[in-house]
Short mmCIF file of C-alpha atoms in Angstrom, two decimals:
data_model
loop_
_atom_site.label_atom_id
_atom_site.label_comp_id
_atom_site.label_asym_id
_atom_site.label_seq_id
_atom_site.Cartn_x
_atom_site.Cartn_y
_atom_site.Cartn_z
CA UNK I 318 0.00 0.00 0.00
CA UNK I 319 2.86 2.20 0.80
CA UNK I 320 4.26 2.35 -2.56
CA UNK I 321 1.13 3.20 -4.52
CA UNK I 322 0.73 6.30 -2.47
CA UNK I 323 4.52 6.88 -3.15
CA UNK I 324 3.58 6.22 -7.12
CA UNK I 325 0.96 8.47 -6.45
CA UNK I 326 2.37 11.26 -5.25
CA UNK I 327 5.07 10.98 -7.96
CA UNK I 328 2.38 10.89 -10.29
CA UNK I 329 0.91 14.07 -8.57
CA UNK I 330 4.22 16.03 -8.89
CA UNK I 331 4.62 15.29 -12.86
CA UNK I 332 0.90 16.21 -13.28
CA UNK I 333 1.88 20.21 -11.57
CA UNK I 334 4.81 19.96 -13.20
CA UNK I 335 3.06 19.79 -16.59
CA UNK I 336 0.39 22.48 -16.44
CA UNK I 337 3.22 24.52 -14.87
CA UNK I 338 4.98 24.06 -17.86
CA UNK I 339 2.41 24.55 -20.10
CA UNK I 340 0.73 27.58 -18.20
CA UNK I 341 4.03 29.34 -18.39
CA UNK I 342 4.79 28.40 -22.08
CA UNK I 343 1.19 29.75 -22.90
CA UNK I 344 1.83 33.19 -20.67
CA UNK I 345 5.39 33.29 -22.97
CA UNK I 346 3.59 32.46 -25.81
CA UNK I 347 0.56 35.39 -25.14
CA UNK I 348 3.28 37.82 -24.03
CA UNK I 349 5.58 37.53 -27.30
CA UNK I 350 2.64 37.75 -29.97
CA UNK I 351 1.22 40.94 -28.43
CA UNK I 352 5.17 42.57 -28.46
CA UNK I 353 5.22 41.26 -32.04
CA UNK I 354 1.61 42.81 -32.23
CA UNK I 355 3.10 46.30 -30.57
CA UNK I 356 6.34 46.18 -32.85
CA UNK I 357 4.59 45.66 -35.74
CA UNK I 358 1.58 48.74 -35.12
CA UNK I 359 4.87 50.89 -33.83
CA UNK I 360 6.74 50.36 -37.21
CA UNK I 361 3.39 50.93 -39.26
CA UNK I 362 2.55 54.18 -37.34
CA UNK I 363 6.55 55.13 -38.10
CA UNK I 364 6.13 54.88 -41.65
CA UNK I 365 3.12 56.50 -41.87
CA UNK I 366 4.60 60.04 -39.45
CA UNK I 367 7.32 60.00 -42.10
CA UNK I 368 5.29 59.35 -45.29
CA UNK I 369 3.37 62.30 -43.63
CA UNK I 370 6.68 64.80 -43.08
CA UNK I 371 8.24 63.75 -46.33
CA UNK I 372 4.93 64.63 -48.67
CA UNK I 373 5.48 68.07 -50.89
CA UNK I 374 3.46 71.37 -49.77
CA UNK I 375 0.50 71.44 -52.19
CA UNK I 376 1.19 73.41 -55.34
CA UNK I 377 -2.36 75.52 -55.05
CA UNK I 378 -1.55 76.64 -51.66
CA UNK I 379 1.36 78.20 -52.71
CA UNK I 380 0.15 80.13 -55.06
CA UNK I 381 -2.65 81.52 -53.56
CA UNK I 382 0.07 83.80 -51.40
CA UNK I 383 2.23 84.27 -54.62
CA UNK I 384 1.38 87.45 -55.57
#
């Protein structure tokens, strides 16, 4: 009797042991895609500030002030 409660426990342990493993894979997991999610809507909102800077003055603008 005394070594199927030590079976058991041992049993017990790998069972925690493998939803600890899995619940911090899945938290590692969750935690990269949304800094691959920020990263990515950082570099889009970049190139959209410098498409912005880097577009010419419109033409009709200036010449309403060319006199």
């Amino acid at each position: 009797m005394k070594c199927w409660m030590v079976t058991n426990s041992v049993f017990n342990a790998l069972i925690i042991a493998t939803y600890w493993v899995a619940t911090v894979t899945l938290i590692y997991g969750i935690f990269k895609t949304l800094k691959a999610f920020v990263k990515a809507f950082y570099e889009q909102n970049r190139k959209d500030r410098i498409q912005i800077i880097m577009e010419p003055e419109p033409q009709h603008l200036v010449d309403v002030f060319d006199v």
